[in-house]
mmCIF file of C-alpha atoms and ligand atoms in Angstrom:
data_model
loop_
_atom_site.group_PDB
_atom_site.id
_atom_site.type_symbol
_atom_site.label_atom_id
_atom_site.label_comp_id
_atom_site.label_asym_id
_atom_site.label_seq_id
_atom_site.Cartn_x
_atom_site.Cartn_y
_atom_site.Cartn_z
ATOM 1 C CA MET M 8 -108.889 -18.124 27.129
ATOM 2 C CA LYS M 9 -106.835 -16.889 24.205
ATOM 3 C CA ARG M 10 -104.220 -19.348 22.989
ATOM 4 C CA VAL M 11 -100.610 -18.204 23.257
ATOM 5 C CA TYR M 12 -97.752 -18.638 20.815
ATOM 6 C CA ASN M 13 -95.954 -21.517 22.451
ATOM 7 C CA PHE M 14 -92.263 -21.764 21.550
ATOM 8 C CA SER M 15 -91.640 -24.756 23.831
ATOM 9 C CA ALA M 16 -88.991 -27.246 22.706
ATOM 10 C CA GLY M 17 -91.218 -30.128 23.756
ATOM 11 C CA PRO M 18 -93.868 -31.118 24.549
ATOM 12 C CA ALA M 19 -94.718 -28.530 21.963
ATOM 13 C CA VAL M 20 -97.390 -26.749 19.983
ATOM 14 C CA LEU M 21 -99.887 -28.881 18.030
ATOM 15 C CA PRO M 22 -102.026 -27.788 15.067
ATOM 16 C CA GLU M 23 -105.148 -26.075 16.341
ATOM 17 C CA ALA M 24 -107.302 -27.933 13.817
ATOM 18 C CA VAL M 25 -106.084 -31.216 15.292
ATOM 19 C CA LEU M 26 -106.838 -30.154 18.860
ATOM 20 C CA GLN M 27 -110.274 -29.016 17.741
ATOM 21 C CA GLN M 28 -111.007 -32.332 16.059
ATOM 22 C CA ALA M 29 -109.801 -34.240 19.113
ATOM 23 C CA ALA M 30 -112.102 -32.069 21.238
ATOM 24 C CA ASN M 31 -115.039 -32.799 18.941
ATOM 25 C CA GLU M 32 -114.343 -36.521 19.161
ATOM 26 C CA MET M 33 -113.538 -36.533 22.864
ATOM 27 C CA LEU M 34 -116.801 -37.992 24.149
ATOM 28 C CA SER M 35 -117.546 -40.268 21.246
ATOM 29 C CA TYR M 36 -115.188 -41.351 18.504
ATOM 30 C CA GLY M 37 -117.355 -41.882 15.436
ATOM 31 C CA ASN M 38 -120.354 -43.955 16.478
ATOM 32 C CA SER M 39 -118.465 -45.806 19.174
ATOM 33 C CA GLY M 40 -120.051 -43.916 22.076
ATOM 34 C CA MET M 41 -116.675 -43.666 23.792
ATOM 35 C CA SER M 42 -113.445 -41.701 23.714
ATOM 36 C CA VAL M 43 -110.420 -43.205 21.970
ATOM 37 C CA MET M 44 -108.878 -43.110 25.444
ATOM 38 C CA GLU M 45 -111.468 -45.587 26.692
ATOM 39 C CA MET M 46 -111.214 -48.009 23.812
ATOM 40 C CA SER M 47 -109.692 -51.466 23.811
ATOM 41 C CA HIS M 48 -106.496 -51.513 21.800
ATOM 42 C CA ARG M 49 -107.797 -54.793 20.383
ATOM 43 C CA SER M 50 -110.989 -53.184 19.096
ATOM 44 C CA LYS M 51 -111.762 -52.830 15.395
ATOM 45 C CA GLU M 52 -111.908 -49.053 15.802
ATOM 46 C CA PHE M 53 -108.469 -48.780 17.319
ATOM 47 C CA GLN M 54 -106.938 -51.207 14.830
ATOM 48 C CA SER M 55 -108.145 -48.962 12.064
ATOM 49 C CA ILE M 56 -106.761 -45.862 13.857
ATOM 50 C CA ILE M 57 -103.262 -47.347 14.115
ATOM 51 C CA ASP M 58 -103.382 -48.806 10.585
ATOM 52 C CA GLN M 59 -104.421 -45.463 9.148
ATOM 53 C CA ALA M 60 -101.759 -43.603 11.153
ATOM 54 C CA GLU M 61 -99.107 -45.941 9.796
ATOM 55 C CA ALA M 62 -100.402 -45.703 6.231
ATOM 56 C CA ASP M 63 -100.430 -41.901 6.374
ATOM 57 C CA LEU M 64 -96.929 -41.718 7.827
ATOM 58 C CA ARG M 65 -95.783 -44.054 5.043
ATOM 59 C CA THR M 66 -97.327 -41.746 2.465
ATOM 60 C CA LEU M 67 -95.862 -38.599 4.023
ATOM 61 C CA LEU M 68 -92.301 -39.928 4.111
ATOM 62 C CA ALA M 69 -92.588 -42.321 1.141
ATOM 63 C CA ILE M 70 -91.423 -45.118 3.426
ATOM 64 C CA PRO M 71 -90.386 -48.105 1.286
ATOM 65 C CA GLU M 72 -92.070 -51.502 1.721
ATOM 66 C CA ASN M 73 -88.987 -53.024 3.283
ATOM 67 C CA TYR M 74 -89.164 -50.702 6.289
ATOM 68 C CA LYS M 75 -91.354 -51.299 9.322
ATOM 69 C CA VAL M 76 -93.031 -48.543 11.298
ATOM 70 C CA LEU M 77 -93.275 -49.143 15.037
ATOM 71 C CA PHE M 78 -95.242 -47.147 17.598
ATOM 72 C CA LEU M 79 -93.405 -47.608 20.876
ATOM 73 C CA GLN M 80 -93.044 -45.985 24.290
ATOM 74 C CA GLY M 81 -90.137 -44.860 26.437
ATOM 75 C CA GLY M 82 -89.303 -41.739 24.456
ATOM 76 C CA ALA M 83 -86.302 -41.204 22.255
ATOM 77 C CA THR M 84 -84.272 -41.933 25.358
ATOM 78 C CA LEU M 85 -85.246 -45.597 25.425
ATOM 79 C CA GLN M 86 -84.023 -45.838 21.832
ATOM 80 C CA PHE M 87 -80.575 -44.941 23.154
ATOM 81 C CA SER M 88 -80.724 -48.433 24.721
ATOM 82 C CA MET M 89 -82.817 -50.319 22.178
ATOM 83 C CA VAL M 90 -80.622 -49.396 19.243
ATOM 84 C CA PRO M 91 -77.397 -50.898 20.619
ATOM 85 C CA LEU M 92 -79.202 -53.842 22.255
ATOM 86 C CA ASN M 93 -80.646 -54.818 18.877
ATOM 87 C CA LEU M 94 -78.021 -53.664 16.400
ATOM 88 C CA PHE M 95 -74.796 -54.586 18.177
ATOM 89 C CA GLN M 96 -73.066 -57.539 16.530
ATOM 90 C CA ASN M 97 -69.399 -56.543 16.884
ATOM 91 C CA LYS M 98 -70.506 -54.363 19.795
ATOM 92 C CA GLU M 99 -68.980 -51.223 18.374
ATOM 93 C CA VAL M 100 -70.559 -47.980 17.179
ATOM 94 C CA ASP M 101 -69.353 -44.739 15.585
ATOM 95 C CA PHE M 102 -70.886 -41.487 16.820
ATOM 96 C CA ILE M 103 -70.900 -37.998 15.388
ATOM 97 C CA HIS M 104 -71.078 -36.089 18.649
ATOM 98 C CA THR M 105 -73.174 -32.929 18.434
ATOM 99 C CA GLY M 106 -74.279 -32.360 21.999
ATOM 100 C CA ALA M 107 -76.421 -33.560 24.861
ATOM 101 C CA TRP M 108 -78.493 -36.076 22.885
ATOM 102 C CA THR M 109 -75.536 -37.914 21.434
ATOM 103 C CA GLU M 110 -73.842 -37.706 24.837
ATOM 104 C CA LYS M 111 -76.746 -39.568 26.415
ATOM 105 C CA ALA M 112 -76.925 -42.075 23.572
ATOM 106 C CA MET M 113 -73.195 -42.748 23.926
ATOM 107 C CA GLU M 114 -73.529 -43.247 27.643
ATOM 108 C CA GLU M 115 -76.117 -45.975 27.024
ATOM 109 C CA ALA M 116 -74.301 -47.614 24.113
ATOM 110 C CA SER M 117 -71.083 -47.765 26.115
ATOM 111 C CA ARG M 118 -72.839 -49.995 28.636
ATOM 112 C CA TYR M 119 -73.030 -52.694 25.947
ATOM 113 C CA GLY M 120 -69.998 -52.104 23.779
ATOM 114 C CA LYS M 121 -67.366 -49.783 22.389
ATOM 115 C CA VAL M 122 -68.214 -46.215 21.461
ATOM 116 C CA ASN M 123 -66.042 -44.302 18.995
ATOM 117 C CA VAL M 124 -66.426 -40.559 18.598
ATOM 118 C CA ILE M 125 -65.454 -40.094 14.952
ATOM 119 C CA ALA M 126 -66.266 -36.372 14.915
ATOM 120 C CA SER M 127 -67.355 -33.860 17.511
ATOM 121 C CA SER M 128 -68.323 -30.212 17.821
ATOM 122 C CA GLU M 129 -67.627 -30.102 21.542
ATOM 123 C CA ASP M 130 -64.610 -27.790 21.039
ATOM 124 C CA ARG M 131 -66.950 -24.907 20.236
ATOM 125 C CA SER M 132 -69.808 -25.764 22.584
ATOM 126 C CA PHE M 133 -71.703 -27.711 19.902
ATOM 127 C CA THR M 134 -72.481 -24.593 17.876
ATOM 128 C CA TYR M 135 -71.817 -26.299 14.543
ATOM 129 C CA ILE M 136 -72.021 -29.648 12.746
ATOM 130 C CA PRO M 137 -68.605 -31.274 12.217
ATOM 131 C CA ASN M 138 -67.235 -31.543 8.686
ATOM 132 C CA LEU M 139 -68.767 -34.682 7.187
ATOM 133 C CA ASP M 140 -66.297 -35.019 4.307
ATOM 134 C CA GLU M 141 -63.362 -36.133 6.396
ATOM 135 C CA LEU M 142 -64.909 -38.872 8.437
ATOM 136 C CA SER M 143 -63.208 -42.167 8.884
ATOM 137 C CA PHE M 144 -65.391 -44.991 10.047
ATOM 138 C CA SER M 145 -64.238 -47.800 12.302
ATOM 139 C CA LYS M 146 -63.848 -51.129 10.571
ATOM 140 C CA ASP M 147 -65.933 -53.008 13.120
ATOM 141 C CA ALA M 148 -68.574 -50.394 13.822
ATOM 142 C CA ASP M 149 -72.040 -51.946 13.542
ATOM 143 C CA TYR M 150 -73.645 -48.601 12.745
ATOM 144 C CA VAL M 151 -73.162 -44.838 12.777
ATOM 145 C CA HIS M 152 -75.329 -42.754 15.106
ATOM 146 C CA ILE M 153 -76.263 -39.122 14.470
ATOM 147 C CA CYS M 154 -78.728 -36.657 15.981
ATOM 148 C CA GLN M 155 -79.959 -34.842 12.915
ATOM 149 C CA ASN M 156 -81.310 -31.749 14.634
ATOM 150 C CA ASN M 157 -79.965 -30.765 17.995
ATOM 151 C CA THR M 158 -82.915 -29.379 19.907
ATOM 152 C CA ILE M 159 -80.791 -27.801 22.642
ATOM 153 C CA TYR M 160 -78.061 -26.037 20.644
ATOM 154 C CA GLY M 161 -80.124 -25.379 17.534
ATOM 155 C CA THR M 162 -77.945 -27.149 14.976
ATOM 156 C CA ARG M 163 -79.029 -29.184 11.989
ATOM 157 C CA PHE M 164 -77.360 -31.583 9.548
ATOM 158 C CA THR M 165 -77.981 -30.093 6.100
ATOM 159 C CA SER M 166 -76.466 -33.161 4.476
ATOM 160 C CA LEU M 167 -75.835 -36.716 5.590
ATOM 161 C CA PRO M 168 -72.504 -38.437 6.087
ATOM 162 C CA ASP M 169 -71.607 -40.972 3.413
ATOM 163 C CA THR M 170 -71.218 -43.954 5.736
ATOM 164 C CA LYS M 171 -69.667 -46.172 3.033
ATOM 165 C CA GLY M 172 -72.340 -48.802 3.439
ATOM 166 C CA LYS M 173 -72.491 -48.719 7.211
ATOM 167 C CA ILE M 174 -75.944 -48.534 8.755
ATOM 168 C CA LEU M 175 -76.953 -44.953 9.550
ATOM 169 C CA VAL M 176 -79.111 -44.461 12.651
ATOM 170 C CA SER M 177 -80.704 -41.051 13.102
ATOM 171 C CA ASP M 178 -82.355 -39.432 16.084
ATOM 172 C CA MET M 179 -84.948 -37.271 14.338
ATOM 173 C CA SER M 180 -86.927 -36.350 17.436
ATOM 174 C CA SER M 181 -86.965 -32.641 16.672
ATOM 175 C CA ASN M 182 -86.881 -32.568 12.872
ATOM 176 C CA ILE M 183 -89.007 -35.492 11.694
ATOM 177 C CA LEU M 184 -91.685 -34.373 9.190
ATOM 178 C CA SER M 185 -90.177 -30.876 8.968
ATOM 179 C CA GLU M 186 -88.216 -31.467 5.769
ATOM 180 C CA PRO M 187 -88.054 -34.085 3.025
ATOM 181 C CA ILE M 188 -85.895 -37.107 3.810
ATOM 182 C CA ASP M 189 -84.845 -40.152 1.849
ATOM 183 C CA VAL M 190 -85.705 -43.006 4.207
ATOM 184 C CA GLU M 191 -83.527 -45.408 2.220
ATOM 185 C CA LYS M 192 -80.424 -43.590 3.399
ATOM 186 C CA PHE M 193 -81.128 -44.800 6.935
ATOM 187 C CA GLY M 194 -81.168 -48.183 8.603
ATOM 188 C CA LEU M 195 -83.157 -46.844 11.513
ATOM 189 C CA ILE M 196 -84.892 -43.576 12.327
ATOM 190 C CA PHE M 197 -86.389 -42.816 15.703
ATOM 191 C CA ALA M 198 -88.288 -39.883 17.139
ATOM 192 C CA GLY M 199 -90.148 -39.094 20.316
ATOM 193 C CA ALA M 200 -93.513 -37.706 19.251
ATOM 194 C CA GLN M 201 -93.684 -34.667 21.520
ATOM 195 C CA LYS M 202 -91.585 -32.279 19.438
ATOM 196 C CA ASN M 203 -92.952 -32.328 15.938
ATOM 197 C CA ILE M 204 -95.680 -34.972 15.864
ATOM 198 C CA GLY M 205 -98.019 -35.408 18.811
ATOM 199 C CA PRO M 206 -98.257 -35.816 22.569
ATOM 200 C CA ALA M 207 -95.471 -37.229 24.705
ATOM 201 C CA GLY M 208 -95.671 -40.960 25.274
ATOM 202 C CA THR M 209 -95.414 -42.237 21.722
ATOM 203 C CA THR M 210 -92.096 -42.980 20.044
ATOM 204 C CA ILE M 211 -91.872 -43.697 16.357
ATOM 205 C CA VAL M 212 -89.296 -46.085 14.958
ATOM 206 C CA ILE M 213 -88.783 -46.642 11.243
ATOM 207 C CA ILE M 214 -86.500 -49.616 10.751
ATOM 208 C CA ARG M 215 -85.265 -51.564 7.733
ATOM 209 C CA ASP M 216 -86.490 -55.164 7.642
ATOM 210 C CA ASP M 217 -83.097 -56.808 7.666
ATOM 211 C CA LEU M 218 -82.208 -55.129 10.971
ATOM 212 C CA ILE M 219 -85.173 -56.748 12.691
ATOM 213 C CA THR M 220 -83.534 -59.969 13.740
ATOM 214 C CA LYS M 221 -83.166 -62.280 16.680
ATOM 215 C CA ASN M 222 -79.568 -61.167 17.060
ATOM 216 C CA TYR M 223 -80.231 -58.845 19.958
ATOM 217 C CA LEU M 224 -77.871 -59.031 22.883
ATOM 218 C CA GLU M 225 -78.445 -61.701 25.474
ATOM 219 C CA HIS M 226 -80.844 -60.661 28.261
ATOM 220 C CA THR M 227 -82.450 -57.958 26.127
ATOM 221 C CA PRO M 228 -85.897 -57.575 27.711
ATOM 222 C CA LEU M 229 -88.753 -58.681 25.455
ATOM 223 C CA MET M 230 -90.142 -55.151 25.472
ATOM 224 C CA LEU M 231 -86.853 -53.853 24.056
ATOM 225 C CA GLN M 232 -86.717 -56.207 21.077
ATOM 226 C CA TYR M 233 -87.668 -54.659 17.738
ATOM 227 C CA LYS M 234 -88.492 -58.120 16.421
ATOM 228 C CA LEU M 235 -91.199 -58.644 18.987
ATOM 229 C CA HIS M 236 -92.836 -55.267 18.332
ATOM 230 C CA ALA M 237 -92.610 -55.755 14.584
ATOM 231 C CA ASP M 238 -94.139 -59.246 14.795
ATOM 232 C CA LYS M 239 -96.971 -57.966 16.990
ATOM 233 C CA GLY M 240 -97.790 -54.853 14.951
ATOM 234 C CA SER M 241 -96.768 -52.594 17.883
ATOM 235 C CA MET M 242 -99.384 -54.373 20.036
ATOM 236 C CA TYR M 243 -97.426 -56.787 22.175
ATOM 237 C CA ASN M 244 -98.799 -54.910 25.138
ATOM 238 C CA THR M 245 -101.112 -51.899 25.340
ATOM 239 C CA PRO M 246 -99.652 -49.248 23.067
ATOM 240 C CA PRO M 247 -100.036 -45.501 23.849
ATOM 241 C CA THR M 248 -103.435 -45.504 22.182
ATOM 242 C CA TYR M 249 -104.503 -41.903 22.598
ATOM 243 C CA GLY M 250 -101.084 -40.614 21.564
ATOM 244 C CA ILE M 251 -101.152 -42.744 18.422
ATOM 245 C CA TYR M 252 -104.613 -41.373 17.609
ATOM 246 C CA ILE M 253 -103.371 -37.761 17.898
ATOM 247 C CA CYS M 254 -100.280 -38.576 15.817
ATOM 248 C CA GLY M 255 -102.669 -39.975 13.213
ATOM 249 C CA LEU M 256 -104.678 -36.738 13.185
ATOM 250 C CA VAL M 257 -101.456 -34.749 12.737
ATOM 251 C CA PHE M 258 -100.438 -36.965 9.791
ATOM 252 C CA LYS M 259 -103.845 -36.420 8.164
ATOM 253 C CA HIS M 260 -103.557 -32.693 8.756
ATOM 254 C CA LEU M 261 -100.113 -32.654 7.129
ATOM 255 C CA LEU M 262 -101.392 -34.579 4.126
ATOM 256 C CA ALA M 263 -104.314 -32.189 3.762
ATOM 257 C CA THR M 264 -102.026 -29.161 3.827
ATOM 258 C CA GLY M 265 -99.588 -30.212 1.118
ATOM 259 C CA GLY M 266 -97.481 -32.875 2.796
ATOM 260 C CA ILE M 267 -93.798 -32.532 3.639
ATOM 261 C CA PRO M 268 -92.734 -30.396 0.634
ATOM 262 C CA ALA M 269 -95.267 -27.682 1.539
ATOM 263 C CA MET M 270 -94.409 -27.931 5.223
ATOM 264 C CA TYR M 271 -90.704 -27.603 4.389
ATOM 265 C CA GLU M 272 -91.419 -24.423 2.389
ATOM 266 C CA ARG M 273 -93.327 -22.949 5.325
ATOM 267 C CA ASN M 274 -90.561 -23.948 7.727
ATOM 268 C CA LEU M 275 -87.899 -22.319 5.530
ATOM 269 C CA LYS M 276 -89.923 -19.112 5.467
ATOM 270 C CA LYS M 277 -90.505 -19.080 9.202
ATOM 271 C CA ALA M 278 -86.835 -19.737 9.976
ATOM 272 C CA ALA M 279 -85.646 -17.133 7.437
ATOM 273 C CA LEU M 280 -87.866 -14.479 8.999
ATOM 274 C CA LEU M 281 -86.304 -15.018 12.404
ATOM 275 C CA TYR M 282 -82.701 -15.552 11.275
ATOM 276 C CA ASP M 283 -82.771 -12.553 8.921
ATOM 277 C CA TYR M 284 -83.869 -10.378 11.782
ATOM 278 C CA LEU M 285 -81.202 -11.871 14.082
ATOM 279 C CA ASP M 286 -78.544 -11.108 11.476
ATOM 280 C CA SER M 287 -79.654 -7.495 11.228
ATOM 281 C CA SER M 288 -80.139 -6.924 14.946
ATOM 282 C CA ASN M 289 -77.700 -4.939 17.056
ATOM 283 C CA LEU M 290 -79.004 -6.462 20.260
ATOM 284 C CA PHE M 291 -79.750 -10.114 19.576
ATOM 285 C CA HIS M 292 -77.498 -12.571 17.845
ATOM 286 C CA GLY M 293 -77.814 -16.171 16.782
ATOM 287 C CA THR M 294 -75.558 -18.627 18.589
ATOM 288 C CA VAL M 295 -74.987 -21.215 15.846
ATOM 289 C CA GLN M 296 -72.708 -21.242 12.790
ATOM 290 C CA LYS M 297 -74.910 -19.967 9.967
ATOM 291 C CA ALA M 298 -74.622 -22.955 7.654
ATOM 292 C CA ASP M 299 -75.739 -25.329 10.403
ATOM 293 C CA ARG M 300 -78.718 -23.450 11.774
ATOM 294 C CA SER M 301 -81.756 -25.485 12.751
ATOM 295 C CA LEU M 302 -85.085 -24.808 11.076
ATOM 296 C CA MET M 303 -86.872 -25.955 14.201
ATOM 297 C CA ASN M 304 -84.980 -24.625 17.213
ATOM 298 C CA VAL M 305 -83.630 -21.108 16.867
ATOM 299 C CA THR M 306 -81.132 -20.203 19.591
ATOM 300 C CA PHE M 307 -80.095 -16.613 20.275
ATOM 301 C CA LYS M 308 -79.011 -14.243 23.014
ATOM 302 C CA THR M 309 -78.126 -10.667 23.869
ATOM 303 C CA ASP M 310 -74.783 -9.822 25.462
ATOM 304 C CA SER M 311 -76.383 -9.567 28.880
ATOM 305 C CA GLU M 312 -77.906 -12.354 30.940
ATOM 306 C CA ASP M 313 -80.055 -9.750 32.662
ATOM 307 C CA LEU M 314 -81.489 -8.558 29.381
ATOM 308 C CA ASP M 315 -82.108 -12.165 28.309
ATOM 309 C CA LYS M 316 -84.133 -12.706 31.470
ATOM 310 C CA GLN M 317 -86.093 -9.492 30.988
ATOM 311 C CA PHE M 318 -86.813 -10.424 27.405
ATOM 312 C CA VAL M 319 -88.212 -13.830 28.318
ATOM 313 C CA THR M 320 -90.379 -12.319 31.052
ATOM 314 C CA LEU M 321 -91.773 -9.500 28.919
ATOM 315 C CA ALA M 322 -92.353 -11.814 25.955
ATOM 316 C CA LYS M 323 -94.466 -14.022 28.174
ATOM 317 C CA GLU M 324 -96.663 -11.067 29.058
ATOM 318 C CA LYS M 325 -97.266 -10.628 25.331
ATOM 319 C CA GLY M 326 -98.379 -14.230 24.912
ATOM 320 C CA LEU M 327 -95.026 -15.403 23.487
ATOM 321 C CA VAL M 328 -94.162 -18.188 25.892
ATOM 322 C CA ASN M 329 -91.413 -20.707 26.610
ATOM 323 C CA LEU M 330 -88.586 -18.729 25.022
ATOM 324 C CA LYS M 331 -86.014 -19.468 27.703
ATOM 325 C CA GLY M 332 -82.993 -21.367 26.395
ATOM 326 C CA HIS M 333 -82.184 -24.848 27.666
ATOM 327 C CA ARG M 334 -80.822 -24.723 31.208
ATOM 328 C CA SER M 335 -77.433 -25.994 30.009
ATOM 329 C CA VAL M 336 -76.859 -23.196 27.454
ATOM 330 C CA GLY M 337 -78.861 -20.171 28.641
ATOM 331 C CA GLY M 338 -80.007 -17.360 26.353
ATOM 332 C CA MET M 339 -83.171 -17.875 24.365
ATOM 333 C CA ARG M 340 -84.575 -20.591 22.170
ATOM 334 C CA ALA M 341 -87.599 -20.282 19.934
ATOM 335 C CA SER M 342 -88.818 -23.682 18.829
ATOM 336 C CA ILE M 343 -90.776 -23.122 15.647
ATOM 337 C CA TYR M 344 -91.960 -26.622 14.854
ATOM 338 C CA ASN M 345 -94.389 -27.498 12.057
ATOM 339 C CA ALA M 346 -97.403 -26.418 14.093
ATOM 340 C CA MET M 347 -96.051 -22.930 14.860
ATOM 341 C CA PRO M 348 -97.836 -20.610 12.438
ATOM 342 C CA TYR M 349 -95.949 -17.972 10.440
ATOM 343 C CA GLU M 350 -97.940 -15.360 12.396
ATOM 344 C CA GLY M 351 -96.367 -16.630 15.612
ATOM 345 C CA VAL M 352 -92.857 -16.011 14.280
ATOM 346 C CA MET M 353 -93.965 -12.608 12.976
ATOM 347 C CA ALA M 354 -95.284 -11.693 16.409
ATOM 348 C CA LEU M 355 -92.009 -12.793 17.973
ATOM 349 C CA VAL M 356 -89.893 -10.746 15.554
ATOM 350 C CA GLU M 357 -92.095 -7.678 16.062
ATOM 351 C CA PHE M 358 -91.672 -7.987 19.788
ATOM 352 C CA MET M 359 -87.905 -8.446 19.457
ATOM 353 C CA LYS M 360 -87.697 -5.266 17.361
ATOM 354 C CA GLU M 361 -89.660 -3.373 19.982
ATOM 355 C CA PHE M 362 -87.437 -4.728 22.748
ATOM 356 C CA GLU M 363 -84.348 -3.804 20.751
ATOM 357 C CA ARG M 364 -85.553 -0.218 20.217
ATOM 358 C CA GLU M 365 -86.170 0.201 23.925
ATOM 359 C CA HIS M 366 -82.914 -1.280 25.075
ATOM 360 C CA LEU M 367 -80.457 0.139 22.594
ATOM 361 C CA SER M 368 -81.466 3.785 22.970
HETATM 362 C C1 LIG H 428 -86.253 -34.467 23.259
HETATM 363 C C2 LIG H 428 -85.194 -35.235 22.565
HETATM 364 C C3 LIG H 428 -84.764 -36.488 23.034
HETATM 365 C C4 LIG H 428 -85.309 -37.115 24.299
HETATM 366 O O1 LIG H 428 -86.621 -37.462 24.095
HETATM 367 P P1 LIG H 428 -87.503 -38.172 25.209
HETATM 368 O O2 LIG H 428 -88.755 -38.478 24.450
HETATM 369 O O3 LIG H 428 -87.684 -37.187 26.313
HETATM 370 O O4 LIG H 428 -86.802 -39.384 25.659
HETATM 371 C C5 LIG H 428 -83.794 -37.157 22.318
HETATM 372 N N1 LIG H 428 -83.268 -36.634 21.204
HETATM 373 C C6 LIG H 428 -83.660 -35.436 20.722
HETATM 374 C C7 LIG H 428 -83.042 -34.907 19.479
HETATM 375 C C8 LIG H 428 -84.626 -34.694 21.399
HETATM 376 O O5 LIG H 428 -85.011 -33.500 20.911
#
């Protein structure tokens, strides 16, 4: 069976070389005589898999010594609870509201404290990132929460807010490892693995040491305490072992192909190819303010819902799959994560040109 170009927003495309290696190691990892899936998480082999995955992620993102890396479960969504449960001291948080993912995070945080929306792009259906120069932070806010790349609307922060010393928490589920970041600018970074890293089921948290305290809110379940996971090396209970193994292979693959700077270059080229075409097209148009366009999730539409539907259906027949926009916004969305090859974006643009020729004449 020929592989398709999979533009899914998540779970999403993985590097073919990684899938091939996983296939080769499926029945026996090294000399173990068993699959990683069948291995005790307390085994020497698995300990070295998780240690290596962490070390490689640290190298890729130049994570400073005073940050811990945690491999957790529950998706990015559970972080919407864990972050306030662990970081709330005054029980107040400032949000930059950029769509569905901050909406959900606010809903959770408001169960435990006060949520302030200090900026929002809701007035124009979240098609832009609010101006970051005019923010005013709340005196008692424990931290500032942003979603750095909005997977649904296709927006991206191209710079970070200057939080005036307040802890910055970033949901990087759909942009982690796609562009260089300065980890020191953040108190906490979290990402579900299934967009740009590995299979669903693993969640990565990068957290500054001093935020790992016993000051979590009363009744915080043990499993939701960063301190416990940090103390236990992400092995308080059985971690998502196979997912961590695949994440580790993806990290190795990234390192072998030039690391984040090279990946960023490729991502810029892929995104430019698609956006340049969108800007020149008389049929399709991008839906996001140009300066705030995502490199990972490219949202676009025609002026007709019927045509949008036809496009998605015909594209699928050509092996260009999962191009339907999120159910809440409609239109189309091409997720072009790290593992989407340049050729995939080329094939998409060629097909869009063909579709445009047929439907504009
Ligand atoms: C997908 C996504 C989430 C939700 O992730 P789950 O792993 O399904 O909980 C949260 N934030 C962003 C930015 C996402 O893209």
